[in-house]
């Protein structure tokens, strides 16, 4: 119990415990914000890259670059049942725990995938820049680079898997770990991490754009994507997410689950 | 969607709609945002509240609930991206917005239909204070006591944190 002073009544142990539970969530929340920054890229840069490549997926049919986002939905359709019916039973067999893996392990796996996704995206962008250079298209941003849009499939499919691990994992974690009356606030907290990550991504892009383009150099985010270096940005995000994951690993070791086996 | 939206916007701009139409339009946009912000976290929390954490089986089912919930949400979004956007682009906007509106009303009706069968958890115990006041007060008292330590001795603070630890772990 915290001792009260003067007119203040002492707080009940229950109240203190609830307050502590909230405080313990803050560092986890921060790391989850950092590792969600890559998630802000698919609607912007992924699409911009898609515009420049060969988008014929069937003879005579060009897919609109933004429609590739439907692949995320497809990936979720595959990932959720696979997670539920294959991955979890296997995990239960191995860990001998009814929950298979803990909520924090699940979020951590999502963070690793998120970092991996940025590595894949960076490699694909490097390949795209290379192809543009080979065909002398660097200064012709409107020309179609002879590289198939199928190259972009893995990074979209990975996004769906990250959703299943990280996003759903965070939702469950925050729902479960906040004090009972604050559960919808807990879910709002997990959703707001995504919102904040988008803001941070915008902030990062502004700063990098200013820093790399100020002395007449080519900014990483040059309007001509063939002169830009979005791949550097992806590598940077991969590093951020990896650092976020390491911090998360440390924090989750110190984390004490609240009411975990209350039966 | 973004492109067609913009196209629509330009068309509107050239037609110079009435001032009040604009007000109405933005009010409806903000209402959507408020509705989403309130609806999205709460309905999911309410759904998860239907499971009894005390029961080990239901606890696992609750984990599955989050997964399948997310799958249905994505299915709905993907379907509406394909169908509704097509209607908005090729039929008209009134029907394009009418379809989601109709579905929301249907969803609400379905939800209310089951209201006698839901579980309504009240938290772990009867509480007079609301959670914000209750937990906010802990931080307030802790902060006040911190000041107290600075002016007096460290005894009070030490004593309290030791006790605290025992209760938490």
XYZ file of C-alpha atoms in Angstrom:
432
model
C 0.000 0.000 0.000
C 1.125 3.471 -0.736
C 0.940 5.582 2.363
C -1.351 8.539 2.068
C -0.298 11.976 3.101
C -2.493 14.424 4.954
C -5.990 14.326 3.482
C -5.180 11.564 1.005
C -6.446 8.131 1.850
C -4.038 5.280 1.158
C -4.643 3.486 -2.121
C -5.761 -0.125 -2.007
C -3.258 -2.767 -3.082
C -5.557 -3.639 -5.949
C -5.384 -0.079 -7.278
C -1.600 -0.070 -6.995
C -1.393 -3.371 -8.813
C -3.574 -2.050 -11.642
C -1.476 1.083 -11.922
C 1.718 -0.970 -12.016
C 0.235 -3.180 -14.732
C -0.326 -0.100 -16.865
C 3.201 1.207 -16.263
C 4.689 -2.159 -17.227
C 2.852 -1.988 -20.562
C 4.455 1.302 -21.617
C 7.880 -0.049 -22.736
C 6.240 -2.930 -24.603
C 3.925 -0.459 -26.303
C 6.866 1.728 -27.375
C 8.759 -1.195 -28.948
C 5.593 -2.264 -30.731
C 5.236 1.251 -32.161
C 8.817 1.148 -33.501
C 8.373 -2.233 -35.118
C 5.093 -1.171 -36.753
C 6.772 1.608 -38.785
C 7.444 -0.778 -41.725
C 3.732 -1.403 -41.823
C 3.136 2.173 -42.936
C 5.022 1.609 -46.188
C 2.782 -0.731 -48.132
C 0.165 1.847 -49.064
C 2.752 4.377 -50.271
C 6.177 3.214 -51.461
C 5.175 -0.342 -52.361
C 2.533 1.105 -54.664
C 4.899 3.727 -56.102
C 7.423 1.018 -56.936
C 4.657 -1.063 -58.481
C 3.775 1.764 -60.877
C 7.208 1.604 -62.512
C 7.376 -2.121 -63.307
C 5.752 -4.458 -65.791
C 2.258 -5.053 -64.479
C 0.966 -7.530 -67.038
C -0.229 -10.501 -65.040
C -2.386 -11.997 -67.794
C -2.075 -11.470 -71.517
C -3.738 -8.154 -72.181
C -4.453 -7.371 -68.538
C -2.468 -4.896 -66.483
C -3.152 -4.937 -62.774
C -3.505 -1.500 -61.121
C -0.556 -1.205 -58.682
C -2.773 -0.422 -55.661
C -4.791 -3.575 -56.292
C -1.779 -5.590 -55.257
C -2.829 -4.767 -51.710
C -5.527 -7.395 -52.136
C -2.626 -9.862 -51.713
C -2.474 -8.886 -48.047
C -6.086 -10.012 -47.684
C -5.250 -13.248 -49.490
C -2.281 -13.803 -47.209
C -4.483 -13.313 -44.141
C -6.955 -15.870 -45.521
C -4.129 -18.367 -45.690
C -2.253 -17.356 -42.549
C -5.060 -17.371 -39.971
C -6.266 -20.934 -40.633
C -2.664 -22.129 -40.921
C -1.814 -20.471 -37.623
C -4.889 -21.920 -35.912
C -4.892 -25.420 -37.368
C -1.231 -26.181 -38.038
C 1.090 -23.862 -36.178
C -0.685 -23.791 -32.792
C -1.203 -27.581 -32.463
C 2.484 -28.066 -33.332
C 3.520 -25.410 -30.824
C 1.365 -27.102 -28.174
C 3.072 -30.396 -28.857
C 6.490 -28.832 -28.463
C 5.921 -26.474 -25.520
C 3.300 -28.676 -23.793
C 1.430 -25.489 -22.886
C -2.300 -25.151 -23.622
C -1.727 -21.777 -25.248
C 1.054 -23.043 -27.525
C 3.201 -19.937 -27.414
C 2.869 -16.985 -25.068
C 1.436 -13.707 -26.290
C 4.828 -12.015 -26.053
C 6.516 -14.778 -28.064
C 3.877 -14.276 -30.708
C 4.454 -10.521 -30.887
C 8.217 -11.102 -30.994
C 7.849 -13.515 -33.913
C 5.875 -10.812 -35.710
C 8.688 -8.322 -35.108
C 11.264 -10.693 -36.617
C 9.013 -11.171 -39.660
C 8.577 -7.418 -39.893
C 12.336 -6.882 -39.999
C 12.664 -9.683 -42.534
C 9.971 -8.056 -44.641
C 11.999 -4.862 -44.867
C 15.075 -6.860 -45.889
C 13.066 -8.534 -48.664
C 11.626 -5.179 -49.761
C 15.119 -3.640 -49.825
C 16.513 -6.507 -51.939
C 13.634 -6.259 -54.415
C 14.123 -2.502 -54.698
C 17.861 -3.011 -55.280
C 17.012 -5.428 -58.073
C 14.544 -2.912 -59.531
C 17.155 -0.112 -59.508
C 19.695 -2.458 -61.059
C 17.297 -3.406 -63.867
C 16.513 0.257 -64.508
C 20.223 1.036 -64.774
C 20.902 -1.930 -67.094
C 18.258 -0.755 -69.529
C 19.243 2.893 -69.309
C 15.915 3.939 -67.789
C 17.315 5.889 -64.842
C 16.239 9.255 -66.204
C 13.018 8.024 -67.723
C 10.735 7.581 -64.705
C 7.660 7.040 -66.899
C 9.139 4.109 -68.784
C 8.161 0.609 -67.711
C 11.073 -1.285 -66.223
C 11.267 -4.808 -67.659
C 10.808 -6.512 -64.324
C 7.651 -8.386 -63.424
C 5.338 -7.196 -60.655
C 5.431 -10.762 -59.338
C 8.695 -9.822 -57.640
C 6.636 -7.824 -55.185
C 4.461 -10.746 -54.125
C 6.645 -11.950 -51.185
C 6.659 -8.616 -49.393
C 2.862 -8.366 -49.598
C 2.369 -11.957 -48.445
C 4.717 -11.368 -45.510
C 2.572 -8.409 -44.465
C -0.395 -10.725 -43.961
C 1.700 -13.035 -41.803
C 2.973 -10.095 -39.763
C -0.670 -9.138 -39.193
C -1.467 -12.541 -37.780
C 1.510 -12.612 -35.435
C 2.097 -9.023 -34.472
C -1.193 -7.229 -34.918
C -3.516 -9.876 -33.531
C -0.935 -10.781 -30.883
C -0.743 -7.175 -29.700
C -4.512 -6.894 -29.605
C -4.853 -9.978 -27.471
C -1.953 -8.953 -25.252
C -3.245 -5.470 -24.505
C -6.796 -6.715 -24.042
C -5.611 -9.319 -21.578
C -3.051 -7.334 -19.616
C -4.831 -4.091 -18.805
C -7.088 -3.857 -15.728
C -10.458 -5.480 -16.432
C -12.471 -2.272 -16.696
C -10.003 -0.809 -19.204
C -10.105 -3.615 -21.743
C -11.541 -1.575 -24.591
C -8.918 1.070 -23.774
C -6.314 -1.697 -24.050
C -7.514 -2.524 -27.546
C -7.553 1.162 -28.406
C -3.947 1.305 -27.185
C -2.921 -1.456 -29.570
C -4.703 0.298 -32.448
C -3.138 3.641 -31.574
C 0.329 2.082 -31.840
C -0.361 1.688 -35.558
C -1.516 5.256 -35.885
C 1.536 6.611 -34.098
C 3.808 4.426 -36.243
C 2.336 6.045 -39.361
C 3.074 9.496 -37.946
C 6.621 8.434 -37.074
C 7.105 7.065 -40.570
C 5.993 10.380 -42.047
C 8.335 12.224 -39.698
C 11.289 9.976 -40.629
C 10.645 10.465 -44.330
C 10.504 14.247 -43.919
C 13.762 14.351 -41.981
C 15.630 11.975 -44.329
C 14.297 13.761 -47.393
C 15.606 17.045 -46.016
C 18.953 15.610 -44.921
C 19.753 13.693 -48.118
C 18.462 16.258 -50.592
C 19.761 19.506 -49.142
C 23.070 19.971 -51.018
C 21.573 19.439 -54.420
C 22.035 15.699 -54.022
C 19.505 13.070 -54.952
C 17.181 12.583 -52.026
C 16.362 9.033 -50.938
C 12.818 9.940 -51.872
C 13.458 11.654 -55.191
C 10.268 12.053 -57.238
C 12.030 10.048 -59.925
C 11.993 6.732 -58.110
C 14.874 5.453 -60.261
C 17.117 8.171 -58.831
C 15.754 7.698 -55.325
C 17.032 5.199 -52.800
C 13.986 3.747 -51.139
C 16.082 0.618 -50.607
C 18.294 2.521 -48.118
C 15.153 3.524 -46.261
C 14.027 -0.099 -46.127
C 17.425 -1.164 -44.776
C 17.152 1.560 -42.141
C 13.698 0.362 -41.133
C 14.938 -3.226 -41.034
C 17.645 -2.080 -38.607
C 15.153 -0.094 -36.508
C 12.835 -3.061 -36.267
C 15.718 -5.363 -35.365
C 16.810 -2.983 -32.592
C 13.184 -2.703 -31.481
C 13.029 -6.482 -31.350
C 16.191 -6.746 -29.236
C 14.805 -4.201 -26.784
C 11.533 -6.096 -26.793
C 13.349 -9.355 -26.070
C 14.983 -7.821 -23.026
C 11.753 -6.207 -21.828
C 9.673 -9.319 -22.269
C 12.112 -11.280 -20.124
C 11.494 -8.788 -17.337
C 7.763 -8.651 -17.947
C 5.487 -10.213 -15.350
C 2.196 -11.413 -16.826
C -0.864 -10.216 -15.036
C -3.458 -12.777 -13.934
C -2.052 -15.301 -16.322
C -3.186 -18.511 -14.715
C -6.034 -17.291 -12.639
C -8.402 -20.220 -12.446
C -10.534 4.358 -54.659
C -8.297 7.330 -53.982
C -8.215 8.335 -57.611
C -11.937 8.098 -58.162
C -12.517 9.990 -54.950
C -10.335 12.777 -56.193
C -12.104 12.806 -59.516
C -15.398 13.156 -57.716
C -13.907 15.927 -55.640
C -12.809 17.879 -58.686
C -16.198 17.532 -60.230
C -17.793 18.845 -57.067
C -15.383 21.745 -56.932
C -16.263 22.848 -60.424
C -19.971 22.591 -59.686
C -19.542 24.798 -56.553
C -21.803 23.017 -54.083
C -23.659 24.969 -51.444
C -21.788 25.871 -48.305
C -24.089 23.747 -46.156
C -23.554 20.722 -48.346
C -19.875 20.924 -47.531
C -20.613 21.255 -43.829
C -22.898 18.252 -44.003
C -20.290 16.279 -45.915
C -17.503 16.919 -43.427
C -19.801 16.313 -40.465
C -20.632 12.921 -41.918
C -16.919 12.166 -42.370
C -16.162 13.044 -38.760
C -19.137 11.037 -37.594
C -17.668 8.040 -39.396
C -14.344 8.610 -37.602
C -16.006 8.920 -34.192
C -18.173 5.906 -34.875
C -15.162 3.828 -35.944
C -13.089 4.908 -32.969
C -15.820 3.959 -30.547
C -17.061 0.881 -32.296
C -13.874 -0.895 -33.302
C -12.130 -1.416 -29.939
C -15.345 -1.815 -27.939
C -17.079 -4.423 -30.037
C -13.929 -6.533 -30.085
C -13.507 -6.217 -26.321
C -17.156 -7.113 -25.821
C -16.744 -10.151 -28.041
C -13.699 -11.316 -26.096
C -15.578 -10.677 -22.825
C -18.022 -13.434 -23.794
C -15.386 -15.996 -22.879
C -14.843 -17.019 -19.286
C -11.137 -16.677 -18.524
C -11.576 -18.837 -15.476
C -12.281 -21.831 -17.676
C -9.040 -23.077 -19.298
C -10.893 -24.265 -22.408
C -12.669 -20.963 -22.911
C -9.401 -19.158 -22.397
C -7.957 -20.924 -25.430
C -11.150 -20.303 -27.395
C -10.731 -16.630 -26.610
C -7.312 -16.696 -28.263
C -8.918 -18.250 -31.340
C -11.613 -15.610 -31.236
C -9.026 -12.894 -31.854
C -7.669 -14.785 -34.873
C -11.010 -15.499 -36.504
C -12.241 -12.034 -35.696
C -9.332 -10.625 -37.612
C -9.931 -13.003 -40.508
C -13.607 -11.967 -40.812
C -12.662 -8.321 -40.582
C -10.153 -8.709 -43.418
C -12.660 -10.707 -45.455
C -15.211 -7.925 -45.091
C -12.704 -5.258 -46.043
C -11.419 -7.185 -49.065
C -14.947 -7.896 -50.261
C -16.009 -4.286 -49.909
C -12.862 -3.053 -51.662
C -13.833 -5.186 -54.642
C -17.631 -4.877 -54.697
C -18.384 -1.510 -53.142
C -15.607 0.327 -54.947
C -16.877 -1.144 -58.209
C -20.383 0.111 -57.466
C -19.085 3.548 -56.496
C -17.074 3.848 -59.689
C -19.552 2.345 -62.132
C -23.069 2.713 -60.715
C -23.338 5.686 -58.412
C -22.116 7.058 -55.115
C -25.457 7.052 -53.346
C -25.721 3.279 -53.775
C -21.984 2.945 -53.030
C -22.457 4.502 -49.619
C -25.932 3.052 -49.221
C -24.689 -0.540 -49.253
C -22.292 -0.132 -46.266
C -24.970 1.876 -44.454
C -27.543 -0.862 -44.960
C -25.071 -3.480 -43.773
C -24.279 -1.499 -40.627
C -27.993 -1.281 -39.814
C -28.346 -5.013 -40.391
C -25.336 -5.679 -38.183
C -26.797 -3.532 -35.410
C -30.142 -5.330 -35.660
C -28.404 -8.709 -35.482
C -26.337 -7.553 -32.521
C -29.399 -6.302 -30.618
C -31.261 -9.481 -31.451
C -28.886 -11.455 -29.245
C -28.709 -9.019 -26.349
C -30.437 -11.320 -23.858
C -27.915 -14.073 -24.449
C -24.726 -12.058 -23.938
C -22.546 -12.106 -20.877
C -22.031 -8.710 -19.309
C -18.910 -8.893 -17.148
C -18.707 -6.292 -14.427
C -15.031 -6.545 -13.693
C -13.687 -8.464 -10.750
C -15.630 -6.747 -8.029
C -18.141 -4.038 -7.345
C -16.396 -0.715 -7.695
C -17.768 2.642 -6.708
C -15.044 4.665 -8.390
C -14.407 4.388 -12.078
C -11.126 2.888 -13.200
C -9.602 6.166 -14.396
C -10.173 7.864 -11.031
C -9.036 4.791 -9.117
C -5.790 4.266 -11.026
C -5.137 7.935 -11.650
C -5.199 8.456 -7.883
C -2.382 5.933 -7.407
C -0.102 8.024 -9.626
C -1.209 11.184 -7.854
C -0.493 9.804 -4.395
C 2.795 8.312 -5.556
C 3.796 11.679 -6.956
C 2.877 13.496 -3.751
C 4.832 11.026 -1.665
C 7.836 11.501 -3.873
C 7.884 15.141 -2.929
C 7.522 14.111 0.674
C 10.659 12.024 0.461
C 12.632 14.970 -0.832
C 11.713 17.178 2.110
C 11.822 14.539 4.850
C 13.803 11.334 5.066
C 13.766 8.397 2.678
C 12.139 6.166 5.258
C 8.592 6.478 4.043
C 9.436 5.740 0.447
C 11.573 2.749 1.284
C 8.936 1.242 3.468
C 6.233 1.596 0.895
C 8.136 0.220 -2.048
C 9.158 -2.830 -0.095
C 5.566 -3.582 0.783
C 4.519 -2.954 -2.759
C 6.955 -5.475 -4.082
C 5.707 -8.171 -1.765
C 2.186 -7.753 -3.018
C 3.028 -7.765 -6.656
C 5.323 -10.701 -6.939
